[in-house]
Amino acid sequence: MSTTTKAPSAKPALRQLQTLPEQIAERIFESIANGDYGPGDRIREEALSEQFEVSRGPVREALRILEKDAVVRILPNRGAHVTQLSIKEVADIFEIRRTLSGAMIARLSVDDAARLAAAIDADVRTLDALAQEPDGSAEYFQTSYRLSRTLREACSNERMGEILASLSRQTLRYTQLGLATPARRKESARNWRVMQKAMKAGNVQAAAEAAEKLIEDSKREAIKQLEARPSAIAG
């Protein structure tokens, strides 16, 4: 009796955080993303230990997790500080993220691309609506980040997905800069819609190109915003 081998299907569920340090790292990361900590700010272990009602060991491990993603930097005798990436570092990380994101989409099967298109359709429609609202930047960014996470989790190459997750965290604050204006959010929403339609049609190459354009446009605007800041680090 013959059997057929099915292509790996998209993974719909978000992996649950397994350890206490991972959960704490996620909470710290959310605080940084929300602007509770700015670039260069110190993150105090003792304050976090009190906040999360844990010993300093899990907090220290959580900060090491974030250091691996270049979200914080742990300095000898000075503790953990939120990183401030240079313009060149931002450009380099976005470039890597763009290339890997395109490769991730391009390797989807036609069936998986169609399933993924259906899975993201509601959020893409939400982006279409939010892009028309002048004050919709925060909700737009959250929806866009959720969509990016859904794409990563559909990747059958788990290591590639992990690397993309790390790159996404590293560029998070700069992605927010890249979506700062209504015009940019409209451009971003168009890119998402082009990608979703291409996946639905089974044209994974066109979807990959749309994914690359989405990230390239964000990089361009983020660098533009950084260059306008007196405190920007060029190299």
PDB file of C-alpha atoms in Angstrom:
ATOM      1  CA  MET A   1       0.000   0.000   0.000  1.00  0.00           C
ATOM      2  CA  SER A   2       1.463   3.362  -0.971  1.00  0.00           C
ATOM      3  CA  THR A   3       1.531   6.363   1.265  1.00  0.00           C
ATOM      4  CA  THR A   4       1.785  10.045   0.491  1.00  0.00           C
ATOM      5  CA  THR A   5       3.912  12.513   2.351  1.00  0.00           C
ATOM      6  CA  LYS A   6       2.241  15.777   3.205  1.00  0.00           C
ATOM      7  CA  ALA A   7       4.139  19.044   3.255  1.00  0.00           C
ATOM      8  CA  PRO A   8       4.593  20.465   6.755  1.00  0.00           C
ATOM      9  CA  SER A   9       1.616  22.600   7.626  1.00  0.00           C
ATOM     10  CA  ALA A  10       1.673  26.043   9.182  1.00  0.00           C
ATOM     11  CA  LYS A  11       1.965  26.071  12.954  1.00  0.00           C
ATOM     12  CA  PRO A  12      -0.969  28.116  14.281  1.00  0.00           C
ATOM     13  CA  ALA A  13      -0.245  28.216  17.996  1.00  0.00           C
ATOM     14  CA  LEU A  14       2.232  30.426  19.823  1.00  0.00           C
ATOM     15  CA  ARG A  15       4.723  28.420  21.850  1.00  0.00           C
ATOM     16  CA  GLN A  16       4.011  28.865  25.518  1.00  0.00           C
ATOM     17  CA  LEU A  17       6.819  30.344  27.573  1.00  0.00           C
ATOM     18  CA  GLN A  18       8.189  27.426  29.563  1.00  0.00           C
ATOM     19  CA  THR A  19      10.422  28.920  32.207  1.00  0.00           C
ATOM     20  CA  LEU A  20      10.113  31.682  34.757  1.00  0.00           C
ATOM     21  CA  PRO A  21      13.099  33.622  33.333  1.00  0.00           C
ATOM     22  CA  GLU A  22      11.505  33.498  29.854  1.00  0.00           C
ATOM     23  CA  GLN A  23       8.245  34.868  31.244  1.00  0.00           C
ATOM     24  CA  ILE A  24      10.075  37.654  33.076  1.00  0.00           C
ATOM     25  CA  ALA A  25      12.123  38.441  29.954  1.00  0.00           C
ATOM     26  CA  GLU A  26       8.896  38.814  27.981  1.00  0.00           C
ATOM     27  CA  ARG A  27       7.480  41.206  30.582  1.00  0.00           C
ATOM     28  CA  ILE A  28      10.661  43.303  30.617  1.00  0.00           C
ATOM     29  CA  PHE A  29      10.659  43.337  26.824  1.00  0.00           C
ATOM     30  CA  GLU A  30       7.065  44.588  26.797  1.00  0.00           C
ATOM     31  CA  SER A  31       8.034  47.407  29.181  1.00  0.00           C
ATOM     32  CA  ILE A  32      10.884  48.428  26.881  1.00  0.00           C
ATOM     33  CA  ALA A  33       8.619  48.254  23.828  1.00  0.00           C
ATOM     34  CA  ASN A  34       5.997  50.391  25.600  1.00  0.00           C
ATOM     35  CA  GLY A  35       8.580  53.064  26.375  1.00  0.00           C
ATOM     36  CA  ASP A  36       8.757  52.490  30.131  1.00  0.00           C
ATOM     37  CA  TYR A  37      12.520  52.221  29.623  1.00  0.00           C
ATOM     38  CA  GLY A  38      14.371  54.379  27.124  1.00  0.00           C
ATOM     39  CA  PRO A  39      17.674  53.743  25.334  1.00  0.00           C
ATOM     40  CA  GLY A  40      20.501  53.790  27.887  1.00  0.00           C
ATOM     41  CA  ASP A  41      18.205  53.419  30.905  1.00  0.00           C
ATOM     42  CA  ARG A  42      19.346  51.065  33.634  1.00  0.00           C
ATOM     43  CA  ILE A  43      17.127  48.099  34.500  1.00  0.00           C
ATOM     44  CA  ARG A  44      17.522  47.364  38.204  1.00  0.00           C
ATOM     45  CA  GLU A  45      17.412  43.736  39.281  1.00  0.00           C
ATOM     46  CA  GLU A  46      16.225  44.520  42.787  1.00  0.00           C
ATOM     47  CA  ALA A  47      13.228  46.535  41.556  1.00  0.00           C
ATOM     48  CA  LEU A  48      12.212  43.759  39.166  1.00  0.00           C
ATOM     49  CA  SER A  49      12.601  41.147  41.898  1.00  0.00           C
ATOM     50  CA  GLU A  50      10.123  43.084  44.027  1.00  0.00           C
ATOM     51  CA  GLN A  51       7.794  43.686  41.083  1.00  0.00           C
ATOM     52  CA  PHE A  52       7.616  40.009  40.090  1.00  0.00           C
ATOM     53  CA  GLU A  53       7.957  38.705  43.665  1.00  0.00           C
ATOM     54  CA  VAL A  54      10.865  36.436  42.796  1.00  0.00           C
ATOM     55  CA  SER A  55      14.516  36.157  43.802  1.00  0.00           C
ATOM     56  CA  ARG A  56      17.122  38.001  41.766  1.00  0.00           C
ATOM     57  CA  GLY A  57      18.304  34.754  40.100  1.00  0.00           C
ATOM     58  CA  PRO A  58      15.402  34.447  37.596  1.00  0.00           C
ATOM     59  CA  VAL A  59      15.577  38.199  36.912  1.00  0.00           C
ATOM     60  CA  ARG A  60      19.294  37.962  36.180  1.00  0.00           C
ATOM     61  CA  GLU A  61      18.669  35.054  33.804  1.00  0.00           C
ATOM     62  CA  ALA A  62      15.851  36.994  32.112  1.00  0.00           C
ATOM     63  CA  LEU A  63      18.223  39.884  31.477  1.00  0.00           C
ATOM     64  CA  ARG A  64      20.748  37.478  29.966  1.00  0.00           C
ATOM     65  CA  ILE A  65      18.026  36.245  27.596  1.00  0.00           C
ATOM     66  CA  LEU A  66      17.399  39.830  26.498  1.00  0.00           C
ATOM     67  CA  GLU A  67      21.124  40.485  26.173  1.00  0.00           C
ATOM     68  CA  LYS A  68      21.382  37.659  23.618  1.00  0.00           C
ATOM     69  CA  ASP A  69      18.869  39.564  21.489  1.00  0.00           C
ATOM     70  CA  ALA A  70      20.767  42.856  21.967  1.00  0.00           C
ATOM     71  CA  VAL A  71      17.751  44.368  23.728  1.00  0.00           C
ATOM     72  CA  VAL A  72      19.807  45.063  26.847  1.00  0.00           C
ATOM     73  CA  ARG A  73      23.516  45.207  27.533  1.00  0.00           C
ATOM     74  CA  ILE A  74      24.933  43.979  30.835  1.00  0.00           C
ATOM     75  CA  LEU A  75      27.971  46.032  31.870  1.00  0.00           C
ATOM     76  CA  PRO A  76      30.453  44.944  34.572  1.00  0.00           C
ATOM     77  CA  ASN A  77      29.684  46.667  37.873  1.00  0.00           C
ATOM     78  CA  ARG A  78      27.012  48.796  36.169  1.00  0.00           C
ATOM     79  CA  GLY A  79      24.184  46.329  35.634  1.00  0.00           C
ATOM     80  CA  ALA A  80      21.822  45.991  32.691  1.00  0.00           C
ATOM     81  CA  HIS A  81      21.021  48.903  30.414  1.00  0.00           C
ATOM     82  CA  VAL A  82      18.662  49.210  27.449  1.00  0.00           C
ATOM     83  CA  THR A  83      20.701  49.217  24.265  1.00  0.00           C
ATOM     84  CA  GLN A  84      20.901  52.165  21.904  1.00  0.00           C
ATOM     85  CA  LEU A  85      21.798  50.822  18.487  1.00  0.00           C
ATOM     86  CA  SER A  86      23.714  52.931  16.018  1.00  0.00           C
ATOM     87  CA  ILE A  87      22.167  53.818  12.663  1.00  0.00           C
ATOM     88  CA  LYS A  88      24.533  51.349  10.978  1.00  0.00           C
ATOM     89  CA  GLU A  89      23.547  48.565  13.403  1.00  0.00           C
ATOM     90  CA  VAL A  90      19.860  49.256  12.762  1.00  0.00           C
ATOM     91  CA  ALA A  91      20.437  49.149   8.994  1.00  0.00           C
ATOM     92  CA  ASP A  92      22.432  45.923   9.230  1.00  0.00           C
ATOM     93  CA  ILE A  93      19.857  44.110  11.395  1.00  0.00           C
ATOM     94  CA  PHE A  94      16.949  45.181   9.199  1.00  0.00           C
ATOM     95  CA  GLU A  95      18.865  43.962   6.133  1.00  0.00           C
ATOM     96  CA  ILE A  96      19.355  40.502   7.657  1.00  0.00           C
ATOM     97  CA  ARG A  97      15.727  40.400   8.779  1.00  0.00           C
ATOM     98  CA  ARG A  98      14.514  41.369   5.298  1.00  0.00           C
ATOM     99  CA  THR A  99      16.539  38.645   3.599  1.00  0.00           C
ATOM    100  CA  LEU A 100      15.481  35.905   6.026  1.00  0.00           C
ATOM    101  CA  SER A 101      11.833  36.966   5.971  1.00  0.00           C
ATOM    102  CA  GLY A 102      11.736  36.732   2.183  1.00  0.00           C
ATOM    103  CA  ALA A 103      13.404  33.319   2.304  1.00  0.00           C
ATOM    104  CA  MET A 104      10.954  32.130   4.952  1.00  0.00           C
ATOM    105  CA  ILE A 105       7.911  33.066   2.838  1.00  0.00           C
ATOM    106  CA  ALA A 106       9.440  31.739  -0.388  1.00  0.00           C
ATOM    107  CA  ARG A 107       9.890  28.248   1.062  1.00  0.00           C
ATOM    108  CA  LEU A 108       6.171  27.853   1.937  1.00  0.00           C
ATOM    109  CA  SER A 109       4.203  25.303  -0.023  1.00  0.00           C
ATOM    110  CA  VAL A 110       1.238  26.592  -2.012  1.00  0.00           C
ATOM    111  CA  ASP A 111      -1.168  24.916   0.429  1.00  0.00           C
ATOM    112  CA  ASP A 112       0.579  26.337   3.488  1.00  0.00           C
ATOM    113  CA  ALA A 113       0.640  29.791   1.899  1.00  0.00           C
ATOM    114  CA  ALA A 114      -3.122  29.609   1.324  1.00  0.00           C
ATOM    115  CA  ARG A 115      -3.736  28.504   4.917  1.00  0.00           C
ATOM    116  CA  LEU A 116      -1.533  31.300   6.208  1.00  0.00           C
ATOM    117  CA  ALA A 117      -3.314  33.855   4.022  1.00  0.00           C
ATOM    118  CA  ALA A 118      -6.612  32.816   5.605  1.00  0.00           C
ATOM    119  CA  ALA A 119      -5.109  32.947   9.112  1.00  0.00           C
ATOM    120  CA  ILE A 120      -3.873  36.528   8.753  1.00  0.00           C
ATOM    121  CA  ASP A 121      -6.771  37.969   6.752  1.00  0.00           C
ATOM    122  CA  ALA A 122      -8.639  39.390   9.767  1.00  0.00           C
ATOM    123  CA  ASP A 123      -5.557  41.170  11.123  1.00  0.00           C
ATOM    124  CA  VAL A 124      -4.665  42.503   7.678  1.00  0.00           C
ATOM    125  CA  ARG A 125      -8.174  43.942   7.408  1.00  0.00           C
ATOM    126  CA  THR A 126      -7.654  45.509  10.827  1.00  0.00           C
ATOM    127  CA  LEU A 127      -4.464  47.147   9.523  1.00  0.00           C
ATOM    128  CA  ASP A 128      -6.368  48.494   6.517  1.00  0.00           C
ATOM    129  CA  ALA A 129      -8.795  50.218   8.896  1.00  0.00           C
ATOM    130  CA  LEU A 130      -6.190  51.429  11.400  1.00  0.00           C
ATOM    131  CA  ALA A 131      -4.064  52.923   8.638  1.00  0.00           C
ATOM    132  CA  GLN A 132      -6.873  55.400   7.994  1.00  0.00           C
ATOM    133  CA  GLU A 133      -6.867  56.627  11.603  1.00  0.00           C
ATOM    134  CA  PRO A 134      -4.429  59.467  12.411  1.00  0.00           C
ATOM    135  CA  ASP A 135      -4.107  58.320  16.041  1.00  0.00           C
ATOM    136  CA  GLY A 136      -3.997  54.586  15.398  1.00  0.00           C
ATOM    137  CA  SER A 137      -0.223  54.128  15.597  1.00  0.00           C
ATOM    138  CA  ALA A 138      -0.065  52.102  18.844  1.00  0.00           C
ATOM    139  CA  GLU A 139      -2.788  49.632  17.854  1.00  0.00           C
ATOM    140  CA  TYR A 140      -1.426  49.448  14.318  1.00  0.00           C
ATOM    141  CA  PHE A 141       2.012  48.514  15.596  1.00  0.00           C
ATOM    142  CA  GLN A 142       0.627  45.861  17.960  1.00  0.00           C
ATOM    143  CA  THR A 143      -1.387  44.279  15.154  1.00  0.00           C
ATOM    144  CA  SER A 144       1.568  44.384  12.783  1.00  0.00           C
ATOM    145  CA  TYR A 145       3.809  42.762  15.385  1.00  0.00           C
ATOM    146  CA  ARG A 146       1.222  40.029  15.963  1.00  0.00           C
ATOM    147  CA  LEU A 147       1.085  39.384  12.207  1.00  0.00           C
ATOM    148  CA  SER A 148       4.870  39.120  12.008  1.00  0.00           C
ATOM    149  CA  ARG A 149       4.810  36.597  14.833  1.00  0.00           C
ATOM    150  CA  THR A 150       2.164  34.538  13.012  1.00  0.00           C
ATOM    151  CA  LEU A 151       4.370  34.435   9.916  1.00  0.00           C
ATOM    152  CA  ARG A 152       7.401  33.315  11.931  1.00  0.00           C
ATOM    153  CA  GLU A 153       5.451  30.541  13.604  1.00  0.00           C
ATOM    154  CA  ALA A 154       4.395  29.207  10.197  1.00  0.00           C
ATOM    155  CA  CYS A 155       8.024  28.593   9.306  1.00  0.00           C
ATOM    156  CA  SER A 156       8.839  24.871   9.132  1.00  0.00           C
ATOM    157  CA  ASN A 157      12.507  25.673   9.823  1.00  0.00           C
ATOM    158  CA  GLU A 158      12.336  26.248  13.577  1.00  0.00           C
ATOM    159  CA  ARG A 159      15.868  27.637  13.799  1.00  0.00           C
ATOM    160  CA  MET A 160      15.068  30.229  11.140  1.00  0.00           C
ATOM    161  CA  GLY A 161      11.949  31.163  13.087  1.00  0.00           C
ATOM    162  CA  GLU A 162      13.979  31.612  16.273  1.00  0.00           C
ATOM    163  CA  ILE A 163      16.511  33.841  14.503  1.00  0.00           C
ATOM    164  CA  LEU A 164      13.732  35.947  13.008  1.00  0.00           C
ATOM    165  CA  ALA A 165      12.111  36.304  16.428  1.00  0.00           C
ATOM    166  CA  SER A 166      15.415  37.560  17.822  1.00  0.00           C
ATOM    167  CA  LEU A 167      15.862  40.012  14.939  1.00  0.00           C
ATOM    168  CA  SER A 168      12.296  41.230  15.413  1.00  0.00           C
ATOM    169  CA  ARG A 169      12.962  41.955  19.092  1.00  0.00           C
ATOM    170  CA  GLN A 170      16.194  43.743  18.243  1.00  0.00           C
ATOM    171  CA  THR A 171      14.444  46.013  15.734  1.00  0.00           C
ATOM    172  CA  LEU A 172      11.191  46.454  17.640  1.00  0.00           C
ATOM    173  CA  ARG A 173      11.758  50.026  18.830  1.00  0.00           C
ATOM    174  CA  TYR A 174      13.006  51.006  15.391  1.00  0.00           C
ATOM    175  CA  THR A 175      10.053  49.348  13.666  1.00  0.00           C
ATOM    176  CA  GLN A 176       7.853  51.598  15.791  1.00  0.00           C
ATOM    177  CA  LEU A 177       9.783  54.586  14.472  1.00  0.00           C
ATOM    178  CA  GLY A 178       9.261  53.256  10.969  1.00  0.00           C
ATOM    179  CA  LEU A 179       5.484  53.354  11.470  1.00  0.00           C
ATOM    180  CA  ALA A 180       5.406  56.783  13.093  1.00  0.00           C
ATOM    181  CA  THR A 181       3.492  58.634  10.362  1.00  0.00           C
ATOM    182  CA  PRO A 182       0.034  58.015   8.857  1.00  0.00           C
ATOM    183  CA  ALA A 183       1.581  57.883   5.366  1.00  0.00           C
ATOM    184  CA  ARG A 184       3.957  55.120   6.438  1.00  0.00           C
ATOM    185  CA  ARG A 185       1.163  53.102   8.056  1.00  0.00           C
ATOM    186  CA  LYS A 186      -0.857  53.291   4.839  1.00  0.00           C
ATOM    187  CA  GLU A 187       2.177  52.121   2.870  1.00  0.00           C
ATOM    188  CA  SER A 188       2.724  49.291   5.352  1.00  0.00           C
ATOM    189  CA  ALA A 189      -0.924  48.210   5.169  1.00  0.00           C
ATOM    190  CA  ARG A 190      -0.703  48.063   1.372  1.00  0.00           C
ATOM    191  CA  ASN A 191       2.377  45.847   1.629  1.00  0.00           C
ATOM    192  CA  TRP A 192       0.628  43.484   4.031  1.00  0.00           C
ATOM    193  CA  ARG A 193      -2.396  43.262   1.717  1.00  0.00           C
ATOM    194  CA  VAL A 194      -0.213  42.569  -1.340  1.00  0.00           C
ATOM    195  CA  MET A 195       1.567  39.819   0.609  1.00  0.00           C
ATOM    196  CA  GLN A 196      -1.689  38.267   1.841  1.00  0.00           C
ATOM    197  CA  LYS A 197      -3.271  38.272  -1.624  1.00  0.00           C
ATOM    198  CA  ALA A 198      -0.150  36.729  -3.179  1.00  0.00           C
ATOM    199  CA  MET A 199      -0.132  33.942  -0.585  1.00  0.00           C
ATOM    200  CA  LYS A 200      -3.830  33.310  -1.160  1.00  0.00           C
ATOM    201  CA  ALA A 201      -3.152  32.990  -4.890  1.00  0.00           C
ATOM    202  CA  GLY A 202      -0.265  30.597  -4.238  1.00  0.00           C
ATOM    203  CA  ASN A 203       2.338  33.020  -5.607  1.00  0.00           C
ATOM    204  CA  VAL A 204       4.904  32.603  -2.836  1.00  0.00           C
ATOM    205  CA  GLN A 205       7.613  34.473  -4.735  1.00  0.00           C
ATOM    206  CA  ALA A 206       5.456  37.597  -5.001  1.00  0.00           C
ATOM    207  CA  ALA A 207       4.554  37.212  -1.324  1.00  0.00           C
ATOM    208  CA  ALA A 208       8.256  36.966  -0.439  1.00  0.00           C
ATOM    209  CA  GLU A 209       8.993  40.140  -2.393  1.00  0.00           C
ATOM    210  CA  ALA A 210       6.170  41.938  -0.572  1.00  0.00           C
ATOM    211  CA  ALA A 211       7.590  40.783   2.778  1.00  0.00           C
ATOM    212  CA  GLU A 212      11.011  42.118   1.835  1.00  0.00           C
ATOM    213  CA  LYS A 213       9.531  45.453   0.734  1.00  0.00           C
ATOM    214  CA  LEU A 214       7.578  45.703   3.985  1.00  0.00           C
ATOM    215  CA  ILE A 215      10.779  45.458   6.030  1.00  0.00           C
ATOM    216  CA  GLU A 216      12.872  47.578   3.665  1.00  0.00           C
ATOM    217  CA  ASP A 217      10.324  50.412   3.843  1.00  0.00           C
ATOM    218  CA  SER A 218      10.314  50.201   7.633  1.00  0.00           C
ATOM    219  CA  LYS A 219      14.119  50.315   7.727  1.00  0.00           C
ATOM    220  CA  ARG A 220      14.207  53.358   5.450  1.00  0.00           C
ATOM    221  CA  GLU A 221      11.760  55.324   7.615  1.00  0.00           C
ATOM    222  CA  ALA A 222      13.384  54.250  10.901  1.00  0.00           C
ATOM    223  CA  ILE A 223      16.780  55.476   9.716  1.00  0.00           C
ATOM    224  CA  LYS A 224      15.204  58.713   8.488  1.00  0.00           C
ATOM    225  CA  GLN A 225      13.665  59.265  11.940  1.00  0.00           C
ATOM    226  CA  LEU A 226      16.940  58.412  13.701  1.00  0.00           C
ATOM    227  CA  GLU A 227      18.969  60.753  11.498  1.00  0.00           C
ATOM    228  CA  ALA A 228      16.634  63.603  12.504  1.00  0.00           C
ATOM    229  CA  ARG A 229      17.491  63.063  16.186  1.00  0.00           C
ATOM    230  CA  PRO A 230      20.446  65.004  17.629  1.00  0.00           C
ATOM    231  CA  SER A 231      21.410  62.040  19.830  1.00  0.00           C
ATOM    232  CA  ALA A 232      21.518  59.503  16.982  1.00  0.00           C
ATOM    233  CA  ILE A 233      24.650  57.369  16.801  1.00  0.00           C
ATOM    234  CA  ALA A 234      25.880  57.192  13.209  1.00  0.00           C
ATOM    235  CA  GLY A 235      28.382  54.359  13.311  1.00  0.00           C
TER     236      GLY A 235
END
